[in-house]
Amino acid sequence: MPFGFLKRKPAAVAPAAPTAATPSSASSDPMHRGSPRGVSFTALTEEWRLRGRMEINGRLSDALNRREAIAITDVSWGPPEAGAQLDPAPGLKSVDPYDLILVTGGGDSLPPLSETERAALKVHKVPYSVGLELPPFRVVGTVYMHPGSEPERLLDRSTEMFLPVIDAVARLGDNAVSDEGEEVILVNRFYLRGVAQVDQGTGEPLERTPGPPRAGHD
């Protein structure tokens, strides 16, 4: 196993640092409560695919957005392509979220919630089909934005480093690197370099409708 294979590379613009939650708010939030538990994950770096379990509290996305090293167990690794053979990597005991470009979790990535708690988490947002450039990967899927926000705003600084993309497919060149049946891919905005609205079926950018001609011109 090469030393320092998960070496963070600098980005042109990094997300803003998150605001620390007070102990009272963190303990009352159902997404942060409970004892640490092992959650299955698959993650991609620029050259590797990692699979194992993360020891976290609450949601997988919240654990990643804390930007702190996360303990990992039962880890295997290999080339990034989907279906590639992965070899045991017992020497990997923790991972820095900054090093991960794409992350997916299993059904255990959310803590148990009551129906009331699930309803309280739903807010009105607008879906957009987008193509996201996270070199060397490209992700096509659906993001949900607050009304009045355009997908290009995803390039702005944010307190959330990882963004959920629904019904997403990730590719490395012409090859798929996301596993079939994945419902959500968490993408690291630290690596995000381009955003375009696309046709969800083809993944091709939408053609912008030209505006009306300006006065005084044919």
JSON list of C-alpha atoms in Angstrom, two decimals:
[
{"chain": "A", "resi": 1, "resn": "MET", "atom": "CA", "xyz": [0.00, 0.00, 0.00]},
{"chain": "A", "resi": 2, "resn": "PRO", "atom": "CA", "xyz": [1.74, 3.24, -1.05]},
{"chain": "A", "resi": 3, "resn": "PHE", "atom": "CA", "xyz": [2.29, 5.77, 1.71]},
{"chain": "A", "resi": 4, "resn": "GLY", "atom": "CA", "xyz": [0.08, 8.84, 1.46]},
{"chain": "A", "resi": 5, "resn": "PHE", "atom": "CA", "xyz": [-2.03, 7.54, -1.43]},
{"chain": "A", "resi": 6, "resn": "LEU", "atom": "CA", "xyz": [-4.94, 9.63, -0.13]},
{"chain": "A", "resi": 7, "resn": "LYS", "atom": "CA", "xyz": [-3.15, 12.93, -0.58]},
{"chain": "A", "resi": 8, "resn": "ARG", "atom": "CA", "xyz": [-5.38, 15.98, -0.73]},
{"chain": "A", "resi": 9, "resn": "LYS", "atom": "CA", "xyz": [-4.86, 18.27, -3.70]},
{"chain": "A", "resi": 10, "resn": "PRO", "atom": "CA", "xyz": [-5.53, 22.02, -3.43]},
{"chain": "A", "resi": 11, "resn": "ALA", "atom": "CA", "xyz": [-8.64, 23.46, -5.01]},
{"chain": "A", "resi": 12, "resn": "ALA", "atom": "CA", "xyz": [-9.11, 26.88, -6.54]},
{"chain": "A", "resi": 13, "resn": "VAL", "atom": "CA", "xyz": [-12.02, 27.64, -4.23]},
{"chain": "A", "resi": 14, "resn": "ALA", "atom": "CA", "xyz": [-12.75, 25.63, -1.10]},
{"chain": "A", "resi": 15, "resn": "PRO", "atom": "CA", "xyz": [-16.14, 25.62, 0.64]},
{"chain": "A", "resi": 16, "resn": "ALA", "atom": "CA", "xyz": [-16.58, 27.89, 3.62]},
{"chain": "A", "resi": 17, "resn": "ALA", "atom": "CA", "xyz": [-15.95, 26.46, 7.05]},
{"chain": "A", "resi": 18, "resn": "PRO", "atom": "CA", "xyz": [-19.12, 25.23, 8.75]},
{"chain": "A", "resi": 19, "resn": "THR", "atom": "CA", "xyz": [-20.56, 26.92, 11.79]},
{"chain": "A", "resi": 20, "resn": "ALA", "atom": "CA", "xyz": [-20.15, 24.75, 14.86]},
{"chain": "A", "resi": 21, "resn": "ALA", "atom": "CA", "xyz": [-23.39, 23.62, 16.45]},
{"chain": "A", "resi": 22, "resn": "THR", "atom": "CA", "xyz": [-23.97, 24.17, 20.14]},
{"chain": "A", "resi": 23, "resn": "PRO", "atom": "CA", "xyz": [-24.14, 21.04, 22.29]},
{"chain": "A", "resi": 24, "resn": "SER", "atom": "CA", "xyz": [-27.85, 21.57, 22.94]},
{"chain": "A", "resi": 25, "resn": "SER", "atom": "CA", "xyz": [-28.77, 21.85, 19.24]},
{"chain": "A", "resi": 26, "resn": "ALA", "atom": "CA", "xyz": [-26.62, 18.87, 18.29]},
{"chain": "A", "resi": 27, "resn": "SER", "atom": "CA", "xyz": [-28.15, 16.64, 20.96]},
{"chain": "A", "resi": 28, "resn": "SER", "atom": "CA", "xyz": [-31.73, 17.61, 20.01]},
{"chain": "A", "resi": 29, "resn": "ASP", "atom": "CA", "xyz": [-31.23, 16.98, 16.28]},
{"chain": "A", "resi": 30, "resn": "PRO", "atom": "CA", "xyz": [-32.40, 13.42, 15.46]},
{"chain": "A", "resi": 31, "resn": "MET", "atom": "CA", "xyz": [-29.80, 13.22, 12.69]},
{"chain": "A", "resi": 32, "resn": "HIS", "atom": "CA", "xyz": [-26.93, 13.67, 15.20]},
{"chain": "A", "resi": 33, "resn": "ARG", "atom": "CA", "xyz": [-28.13, 11.54, 18.07]},
{"chain": "A", "resi": 34, "resn": "GLY", "atom": "CA", "xyz": [-27.38, 7.99, 19.08]},
{"chain": "A", "resi": 35, "resn": "SER", "atom": "CA", "xyz": [-24.26, 5.95, 19.57]},
{"chain": "A", "resi": 36, "resn": "PRO", "atom": "CA", "xyz": [-21.67, 5.47, 16.80]},
{"chain": "A", "resi": 37, "resn": "ARG", "atom": "CA", "xyz": [-22.58, 2.73, 14.38]},
{"chain": "A", "resi": 38, "resn": "GLY", "atom": "CA", "xyz": [-20.94, 1.11, 11.38]},
{"chain": "A", "resi": 39, "resn": "VAL", "atom": "CA", "xyz": [-22.38, 2.33, 8.06]},
{"chain": "A", "resi": 40, "resn": "SER", "atom": "CA", "xyz": [-21.47, 0.74, 4.73]},
{"chain": "A", "resi": 41, "resn": "PHE", "atom": "CA", "xyz": [-19.92, 3.06, 2.13]},
{"chain": "A", "resi": 42, "resn": "THR", "atom": "CA", "xyz": [-18.25, 3.15, -1.26]},
{"chain": "A", "resi": 43, "resn": "ALA", "atom": "CA", "xyz": [-15.98, 6.09, -2.08]},
{"chain": "A", "resi": 44, "resn": "LEU", "atom": "CA", "xyz": [-13.92, 7.23, -5.05]},
{"chain": "A", "resi": 45, "resn": "THR", "atom": "CA", "xyz": [-10.70, 9.22, -5.03]},
{"chain": "A", "resi": 46, "resn": "GLU", "atom": "CA", "xyz": [-8.88, 10.29, -8.18]},
{"chain": "A", "resi": 47, "resn": "GLU", "atom": "CA", "xyz": [-7.38, 6.81, -8.61]},
{"chain": "A", "resi": 48, "resn": "TRP", "atom": "CA", "xyz": [-9.04, 4.43, -6.15]},
{"chain": "A", "resi": 49, "resn": "ARG", "atom": "CA", "xyz": [-12.32, 2.86, -5.10]},
{"chain": "A", "resi": 50, "resn": "LEU", "atom": "CA", "xyz": [-12.71, 2.23, -1.37]},
{"chain": "A", "resi": 51, "resn": "ARG", "atom": "CA", "xyz": [-15.39, 0.06, 0.21]},
{"chain": "A", "resi": 52, "resn": "GLY", "atom": "CA", "xyz": [-15.98, -0.63, 3.88]},
{"chain": "A", "resi": 53, "resn": "ARG", "atom": "CA", "xyz": [-17.75, 0.71, 6.93]},
{"chain": "A", "resi": 54, "resn": "MET", "atom": "CA", "xyz": [-17.59, 4.15, 8.56]},
{"chain": "A", "resi": 55, "resn": "GLU", "atom": "CA", "xyz": [-18.08, 4.59, 12.29]},
{"chain": "A", "resi": 56, "resn": "ILE", "atom": "CA", "xyz": [-20.45, 7.57, 12.51]},
{"chain": "A", "resi": 57, "resn": "ASN", "atom": "CA", "xyz": [-23.33, 9.17, 14.39]},
{"chain": "A", "resi": 58, "resn": "GLY", "atom": "CA", "xyz": [-26.41, 10.34, 12.51]},
{"chain": "A", "resi": 59, "resn": "ARG", "atom": "CA", "xyz": [-26.40, 10.72, 8.74]},
{"chain": "A", "resi": 60, "resn": "LEU", "atom": "CA", "xyz": [-23.48, 9.79, 6.51]},
{"chain": "A", "resi": 61, "resn": "SER", "atom": "CA", "xyz": [-23.68, 13.21, 4.82]},
{"chain": "A", "resi": 62, "resn": "ASP", "atom": "CA", "xyz": [-23.48, 15.01, 8.19]},
{"chain": "A", "resi": 63, "resn": "ALA", "atom": "CA", "xyz": [-20.44, 12.97, 9.22]},
{"chain": "A", "resi": 64, "resn": "LEU", "atom": "CA", "xyz": [-18.66, 13.89, 5.97]},
{"chain": "A", "resi": 65, "resn": "ASN", "atom": "CA", "xyz": [-19.62, 17.57, 6.25]},
{"chain": "A", "resi": 66, "resn": "ARG", "atom": "CA", "xyz": [-17.95, 17.84, 9.66]},
{"chain": "A", "resi": 67, "resn": "ARG", "atom": "CA", "xyz": [-14.66, 17.62, 7.73]},
{"chain": "A", "resi": 68, "resn": "GLU", "atom": "CA", "xyz": [-13.02, 15.49, 10.38]},
{"chain": "A", "resi": 69, "resn": "ALA", "atom": "CA", "xyz": [-11.23, 12.17, 9.96]},
{"chain": "A", "resi": 70, "resn": "ILE", "atom": "CA", "xyz": [-13.65, 9.22, 10.15]},
{"chain": "A", "resi": 71, "resn": "ALA", "atom": "CA", "xyz": [-12.74, 5.79, 11.49]},
{"chain": "A", "resi": 72, "resn": "ILE", "atom": "CA", "xyz": [-13.22, 3.04, 8.88]},
{"chain": "A", "resi": 73, "resn": "THR", "atom": "CA", "xyz": [-13.22, -0.77, 9.12]},
{"chain": "A", "resi": 74, "resn": "ASP", "atom": "CA", "xyz": [-13.48, -3.81, 6.83]},
{"chain": "A", "resi": 75, "resn": "VAL", "atom": "CA", "xyz": [-11.89, -1.77, 4.03]},
{"chain": "A", "resi": 76, "resn": "SER", "atom": "CA", "xyz": [-11.05, -3.03, 0.56]},
{"chain": "A", "resi": 77, "resn": "TRP", "atom": "CA", "xyz": [-9.68, -1.05, -2.37]},
{"chain": "A", "resi": 78, "resn": "GLY", "atom": "CA", "xyz": [-8.91, -1.24, -6.07]},
{"chain": "A", "resi": 79, "resn": "PRO", "atom": "CA", "xyz": [-9.34, 0.60, -9.39]},
{"chain": "A", "resi": 80, "resn": "PRO", "atom": "CA", "xyz": [-12.24, 3.08, -9.60]},
{"chain": "A", "resi": 81, "resn": "GLU", "atom": "CA", "xyz": [-14.21, 1.23, -12.30]},
{"chain": "A", "resi": 82, "resn": "ALA", "atom": "CA", "xyz": [-17.49, -0.37, -11.24]},
{"chain": "A", "resi": 83, "resn": "GLY", "atom": "CA", "xyz": [-17.16, -4.12, -10.83]},
{"chain": "A", "resi": 84, "resn": "ALA", "atom": "CA", "xyz": [-13.36, -4.00, -10.45]},
{"chain": "A", "resi": 85, "resn": "GLN", "atom": "CA", "xyz": [-11.80, -6.49, -8.05]},
{"chain": "A", "resi": 86, "resn": "LEU", "atom": "CA", "xyz": [-11.09, -4.97, -4.64]},
{"chain": "A", "resi": 87, "resn": "ASP", "atom": "CA", "xyz": [-8.36, -6.23, -2.32]},
{"chain": "A", "resi": 88, "resn": "PRO", "atom": "CA", "xyz": [-8.36, -6.07, 1.50]},
{"chain": "A", "resi": 89, "resn": "ALA", "atom": "CA", "xyz": [-6.70, -2.94, 2.92]},
{"chain": "A", "resi": 90, "resn": "PRO", "atom": "CA", "xyz": [-6.43, -3.64, 6.68]},
{"chain": "A", "resi": 91, "resn": "GLY", "atom": "CA", "xyz": [-3.92, -0.82, 7.09]},
{"chain": "A", "resi": 92, "resn": "LEU", "atom": "CA", "xyz": [-6.55, 1.86, 6.38]},
{"chain": "A", "resi": 93, "resn": "LYS", "atom": "CA", "xyz": [-8.03, 2.84, 9.75]},
{"chain": "A", "resi": 94, "resn": "SER", "atom": "CA", "xyz": [-9.43, 6.31, 8.98]},
{"chain": "A", "resi": 95, "resn": "VAL", "atom": "CA", "xyz": [-10.23, 8.56, 6.04]},
{"chain": "A", "resi": 96, "resn": "ASP", "atom": "CA", "xyz": [-10.23, 12.34, 5.56]},
{"chain": "A", "resi": 97, "resn": "PRO", "atom": "CA", "xyz": [-13.43, 13.53, 3.83]},
{"chain": "A", "resi": 98, "resn": "TYR", "atom": "CA", "xyz": [-11.38, 16.05, 1.83]},
{"chain": "A", "resi": 99, "resn": "ASP", "atom": "CA", "xyz": [-9.75, 13.14, -0.02]},
{"chain": "A", "resi": 100, "resn": "LEU", "atom": "CA", "xyz": [-13.06, 11.67, -1.23]},
{"chain": "A", "resi": 101, "resn": "ILE", "atom": "CA", "xyz": [-14.61, 12.94, -4.47]},
{"chain": "A", "resi": 102, "resn": "LEU", "atom": "CA", "xyz": [-17.72, 10.76, -4.57]},
{"chain": "A", "resi": 103, "resn": "VAL", "atom": "CA", "xyz": [-19.33, 8.78, -1.73]},
{"chain": "A", "resi": 104, "resn": "THR", "atom": "CA", "xyz": [-22.33, 6.47, -1.62]},
{"chain": "A", "resi": 105, "resn": "GLY", "atom": "CA", "xyz": [-23.90, 4.74, 1.35]},
{"chain": "A", "resi": 106, "resn": "GLY", "atom": "CA", "xyz": [-26.23, 1.84, 1.89]},
{"chain": "A", "resi": 107, "resn": "GLY", "atom": "CA", "xyz": [-29.68, 1.85, 3.41]},
{"chain": "A", "resi": 108, "resn": "ASP", "atom": "CA", "xyz": [-28.11, 2.20, 6.84]},
{"chain": "A", "resi": 109, "resn": "SER", "atom": "CA", "xyz": [-26.71, 5.67, 6.05]},
{"chain": "A", "resi": 110, "resn": "LEU", "atom": "CA", "xyz": [-29.72, 7.27, 7.78]},
{"chain": "A", "resi": 111, "resn": "PRO", "atom": "CA", "xyz": [-30.46, 6.75, 11.49]},
{"chain": "A", "resi": 112, "resn": "PRO", "atom": "CA", "xyz": [-33.88, 5.38, 12.49]},
{"chain": "A", "resi": 113, "resn": "LEU", "atom": "CA", "xyz": [-36.50, 8.13, 12.37]},
{"chain": "A", "resi": 114, "resn": "SER", "atom": "CA", "xyz": [-40.17, 8.30, 13.23]},
{"chain": "A", "resi": 115, "resn": "GLU", "atom": "CA", "xyz": [-42.67, 9.32, 10.54]},
{"chain": "A", "resi": 116, "resn": "THR", "atom": "CA", "xyz": [-43.05, 12.72, 12.24]},
{"chain": "A", "resi": 117, "resn": "GLU", "atom": "CA", "xyz": [-39.30, 13.28, 12.12]},
{"chain": "A", "resi": 118, "resn": "ARG", "atom": "CA", "xyz": [-39.14, 12.27, 8.46]},
{"chain": "A", "resi": 119, "resn": "ALA", "atom": "CA", "xyz": [-41.96, 14.69, 7.57]},
{"chain": "A", "resi": 120, "resn": "ALA", "atom": "CA", "xyz": [-40.19, 17.51, 9.42]},
{"chain": "A", "resi": 121, "resn": "LEU", "atom": "CA", "xyz": [-37.09, 17.05, 7.25]},
{"chain": "A", "resi": 122, "resn": "LYS", "atom": "CA", "xyz": [-38.96, 17.61, 4.00]},
{"chain": "A", "resi": 123, "resn": "VAL", "atom": "CA", "xyz": [-38.77, 21.13, 2.60]},
{"chain": "A", "resi": 124, "resn": "HIS", "atom": "CA", "xyz": [-39.99, 22.49, -0.71]},
{"chain": "A", "resi": 125, "resn": "LYS", "atom": "CA", "xyz": [-37.18, 22.48, -3.26]},
{"chain": "A", "resi": 126, "resn": "VAL", "atom": "CA", "xyz": [-36.98, 22.56, -7.06]},
{"chain": "A", "resi": 127, "resn": "PRO", "atom": "CA", "xyz": [-35.40, 19.61, -8.93]},
{"chain": "A", "resi": 128, "resn": "TYR", "atom": "CA", "xyz": [-32.84, 20.21, -11.68]},
{"chain": "A", "resi": 129, "resn": "SER", "atom": "CA", "xyz": [-31.20, 17.65, -13.96]},
{"chain": "A", "resi": 130, "resn": "VAL", "atom": "CA", "xyz": [-27.52, 18.51, -14.03]},
{"chain": "A", "resi": 131, "resn": "GLY", "atom": "CA", "xyz": [-24.14, 17.38, -15.25]},
{"chain": "A", "resi": 132, "resn": "LEU", "atom": "CA", "xyz": [-21.41, 17.96, -12.67]},
{"chain": "A", "resi": 133, "resn": "GLU", "atom": "CA", "xyz": [-17.72, 18.05, -13.61]},
{"chain": "A", "resi": 134, "resn": "LEU", "atom": "CA", "xyz": [-15.50, 16.73, -10.83]},
{"chain": "A", "resi": 135, "resn": "PRO", "atom": "CA", "xyz": [-12.28, 15.85, -12.69]},
{"chain": "A", "resi": 136, "resn": "PRO", "atom": "CA", "xyz": [-11.59, 13.12, -13.51]},
{"chain": "A", "resi": 137, "resn": "PHE", "atom": "CA", "xyz": [-15.27, 12.19, -12.99]},
{"chain": "A", "resi": 138, "resn": "ARG", "atom": "CA", "xyz": [-18.57, 13.42, -14.39]},
{"chain": "A", "resi": 139, "resn": "VAL", "atom": "CA", "xyz": [-21.86, 12.92, -12.53]},
{"chain": "A", "resi": 140, "resn": "VAL", "atom": "CA", "xyz": [-25.31, 13.24, -14.10]},
{"chain": "A", "resi": 141, "resn": "GLY", "atom": "CA", "xyz": [-28.37, 13.28, -11.88]},
{"chain": "A", "resi": 142, "resn": "THR", "atom": "CA", "xyz": [-30.89, 15.46, -10.05]},
{"chain": "A", "resi": 143, "resn": "VAL", "atom": "CA", "xyz": [-30.16, 18.13, -7.46]},
{"chain": "A", "resi": 144, "resn": "TYR", "atom": "CA", "xyz": [-32.76, 19.94, -5.37]},
{"chain": "A", "resi": 145, "resn": "MET", "atom": "CA", "xyz": [-32.40, 23.70, -4.96]},
{"chain": "A", "resi": 146, "resn": "HIS", "atom": "CA", "xyz": [-34.32, 26.26, -2.94]},
{"chain": "A", "resi": 147, "resn": "PRO", "atom": "CA", "xyz": [-36.75, 28.28, -5.08]},
{"chain": "A", "resi": 148, "resn": "GLY", "atom": "CA", "xyz": [-34.94, 31.14, -6.80]},
{"chain": "A", "resi": 149, "resn": "SER", "atom": "CA", "xyz": [-31.56, 29.37, -6.83]},
{"chain": "A", "resi": 150, "resn": "GLU", "atom": "CA", "xyz": [-29.99, 28.18, -10.07]},
{"chain": "A", "resi": 151, "resn": "PRO", "atom": "CA", "xyz": [-27.74, 25.08, -10.32]},
{"chain": "A", "resi": 152, "resn": "GLU", "atom": "CA", "xyz": [-24.74, 27.27, -11.18]},
{"chain": "A", "resi": 153, "resn": "ARG", "atom": "CA", "xyz": [-24.86, 28.48, -7.56]},
{"chain": "A", "resi": 154, "resn": "LEU", "atom": "CA", "xyz": [-23.45, 25.09, -6.57]},
{"chain": "A", "resi": 155, "resn": "LEU", "atom": "CA", "xyz": [-20.06, 26.52, -7.51]},
{"chain": "A", "resi": 156, "resn": "ASP", "atom": "CA", "xyz": [-20.40, 29.16, -4.77]},
{"chain": "A", "resi": 157, "resn": "ARG", "atom": "CA", "xyz": [-18.86, 28.75, -1.34]},
{"chain": "A", "resi": 158, "resn": "SER", "atom": "CA", "xyz": [-21.06, 26.76, 1.01]},
{"chain": "A", "resi": 159, "resn": "THR", "atom": "CA", "xyz": [-21.14, 25.37, 4.53]},
{"chain": "A", "resi": 160, "resn": "GLU", "atom": "CA", "xyz": [-21.97, 21.95, 3.06]},
{"chain": "A", "resi": 161, "resn": "MET", "atom": "CA", "xyz": [-18.99, 20.28, 1.43]},
{"chain": "A", "resi": 162, "resn": "PHE", "atom": "CA", "xyz": [-20.92, 17.21, 0.21]},
{"chain": "A", "resi": 163, "resn": "LEU", "atom": "CA", "xyz": [-23.95, 17.61, -2.04]},
{"chain": "A", "resi": 164, "resn": "PRO", "atom": "CA", "xyz": [-26.52, 14.81, -2.60]},
{"chain": "A", "resi": 165, "resn": "VAL", "atom": "CA", "xyz": [-27.29, 14.00, -6.24]},
{"chain": "A", "resi": 166, "resn": "ILE", "atom": "CA", "xyz": [-30.37, 11.82, -6.77]},
{"chain": "A", "resi": 167, "resn": "ASP", "atom": "CA", "xyz": [-30.74, 9.07, -9.40]},
{"chain": "A", "resi": 168, "resn": "ALA", "atom": "CA", "xyz": [-27.13, 9.78, -10.32]},
{"chain": "A", "resi": 169, "resn": "VAL", "atom": "CA", "xyz": [-24.64, 8.05, -12.60]},
{"chain": "A", "resi": 170, "resn": "ALA", "atom": "CA", "xyz": [-20.92, 8.75, -12.30]},
{"chain": "A", "resi": 171, "resn": "ARG", "atom": "CA", "xyz": [-18.49, 8.15, -15.18]},
{"chain": "A", "resi": 172, "resn": "LEU", "atom": "CA", "xyz": [-14.77, 8.17, -15.73]},
{"chain": "A", "resi": 173, "resn": "GLY", "atom": "CA", "xyz": [-14.45, 8.90, -19.44]},
{"chain": "A", "resi": 174, "resn": "ASP", "atom": "CA", "xyz": [-16.87, 6.48, -21.14]},
{"chain": "A", "resi": 175, "resn": "ASN", "atom": "CA", "xyz": [-16.88, 4.01, -18.25]},
{"chain": "A", "resi": 176, "resn": "ALA", "atom": "CA", "xyz": [-19.42, 3.96, -15.44]},
{"chain": "A", "resi": 177, "resn": "VAL", "atom": "CA", "xyz": [-17.88, 4.07, -11.97]},
{"chain": "A", "resi": 178, "resn": "SER", "atom": "CA", "xyz": [-21.09, 4.13, -9.92]},
{"chain": "A", "resi": 179, "resn": "ASP", "atom": "CA", "xyz": [-22.73, 0.83, -9.03]},
{"chain": "A", "resi": 180, "resn": "GLU", "atom": "CA", "xyz": [-26.14, 0.02, -10.49]},
{"chain": "A", "resi": 181, "resn": "GLY", "atom": "CA", "xyz": [-29.06, 0.73, -8.23]},
{"chain": "A", "resi": 182, "resn": "GLU", "atom": "CA", "xyz": [-27.43, 3.57, -6.29]},
{"chain": "A", "resi": 183, "resn": "GLU", "atom": "CA", "xyz": [-30.08, 6.13, -5.41]},
{"chain": "A", "resi": 184, "resn": "VAL", "atom": "CA", "xyz": [-27.85, 8.94, -4.14]},
{"chain": "A", "resi": 185, "resn": "ILE", "atom": "CA", "xyz": [-24.25, 9.97, -4.75]},
{"chain": "A", "resi": 186, "resn": "LEU", "atom": "CA", "xyz": [-22.67, 12.49, -2.38]},
{"chain": "A", "resi": 187, "resn": "VAL", "atom": "CA", "xyz": [-20.32, 14.70, -4.39]},
{"chain": "A", "resi": 188, "resn": "ASN", "atom": "CA", "xyz": [-17.52, 16.75, -2.84]},
{"chain": "A", "resi": 189, "resn": "ARG", "atom": "CA", "xyz": [-17.97, 20.40, -3.87]},
{"chain": "A", "resi": 190, "resn": "PHE", "atom": "CA", "xyz": [-14.28, 20.94, -3.11]},
{"chain": "A", "resi": 191, "resn": "TYR", "atom": "CA", "xyz": [-13.62, 19.22, -6.48]},
{"chain": "A", "resi": 192, "resn": "LEU", "atom": "CA", "xyz": [-16.57, 20.70, -8.42]},
{"chain": "A", "resi": 193, "resn": "ARG", "atom": "CA", "xyz": [-15.36, 22.55, -11.51]},
{"chain": "A", "resi": 194, "resn": "GLY", "atom": "CA", "xyz": [-18.43, 22.81, -13.75]},
{"chain": "A", "resi": 195, "resn": "VAL", "atom": "CA", "xyz": [-22.24, 22.67, -13.58]},
{"chain": "A", "resi": 196, "resn": "ALA", "atom": "CA", "xyz": [-24.66, 22.48, -16.51]},
{"chain": "A", "resi": 197, "resn": "GLN", "atom": "CA", "xyz": [-28.35, 21.71, -16.81]},
{"chain": "A", "resi": 198, "resn": "VAL", "atom": "CA", "xyz": [-28.75, 18.59, -18.92]},
{"chain": "A", "resi": 199, "resn": "ASP", "atom": "CA", "xyz": [-31.29, 16.24, -20.41]},
{"chain": "A", "resi": 200, "resn": "GLN", "atom": "CA", "xyz": [-31.63, 13.52, -17.78]},
{"chain": "A", "resi": 201, "resn": "GLY", "atom": "CA", "xyz": [-32.02, 10.82, -20.40]},
{"chain": "A", "resi": 202, "resn": "THR", "atom": "CA", "xyz": [-28.98, 11.66, -22.54]},
{"chain": "A", "resi": 203, "resn": "GLY", "atom": "CA", "xyz": [-26.83, 13.62, -20.12]},
{"chain": "A", "resi": 204, "resn": "GLU", "atom": "CA", "xyz": [-26.26, 16.23, -22.83]},
{"chain": "A", "resi": 205, "resn": "PRO", "atom": "CA", "xyz": [-26.43, 19.96, -21.99]},
{"chain": "A", "resi": 206, "resn": "LEU", "atom": "CA", "xyz": [-29.74, 21.67, -22.67]},
{"chain": "A", "resi": 207, "resn": "GLU", "atom": "CA", "xyz": [-29.77, 24.18, -25.48]},
{"chain": "A", "resi": 208, "resn": "ARG", "atom": "CA", "xyz": [-30.56, 27.65, -24.22]},
{"chain": "A", "resi": 209, "resn": "THR", "atom": "CA", "xyz": [-33.46, 29.37, -25.97]},
{"chain": "A", "resi": 210, "resn": "PRO", "atom": "CA", "xyz": [-32.23, 32.65, -27.50]},
{"chain": "A", "resi": 211, "resn": "GLY", "atom": "CA", "xyz": [-33.87, 35.77, -26.16]},
{"chain": "A", "resi": 212, "resn": "PRO", "atom": "CA", "xyz": [-35.82, 38.28, -28.26]},
{"chain": "A", "resi": 213, "resn": "PRO", "atom": "CA", "xyz": [-33.76, 40.55, -30.56]},
{"chain": "A", "resi": 214, "resn": "ARG", "atom": "CA", "xyz": [-32.77, 43.90, -29.12]},
{"chain": "A", "resi": 215, "resn": "ALA", "atom": "CA", "xyz": [-34.50, 47.03, -30.41]},
{"chain": "A", "resi": 216, "resn": "GLY", "atom": "CA", "xyz": [-32.89, 48.51, -33.52]},
{"chain": "A", "resi": 217, "resn": "HIS", "atom": "CA", "xyz": [-31.64, 45.16, -34.84]},
{"chain": "A", "resi": 218, "resn": "ASP", "atom": "CA", "xyz": [-33.14, 42.80, -37.37]}
]
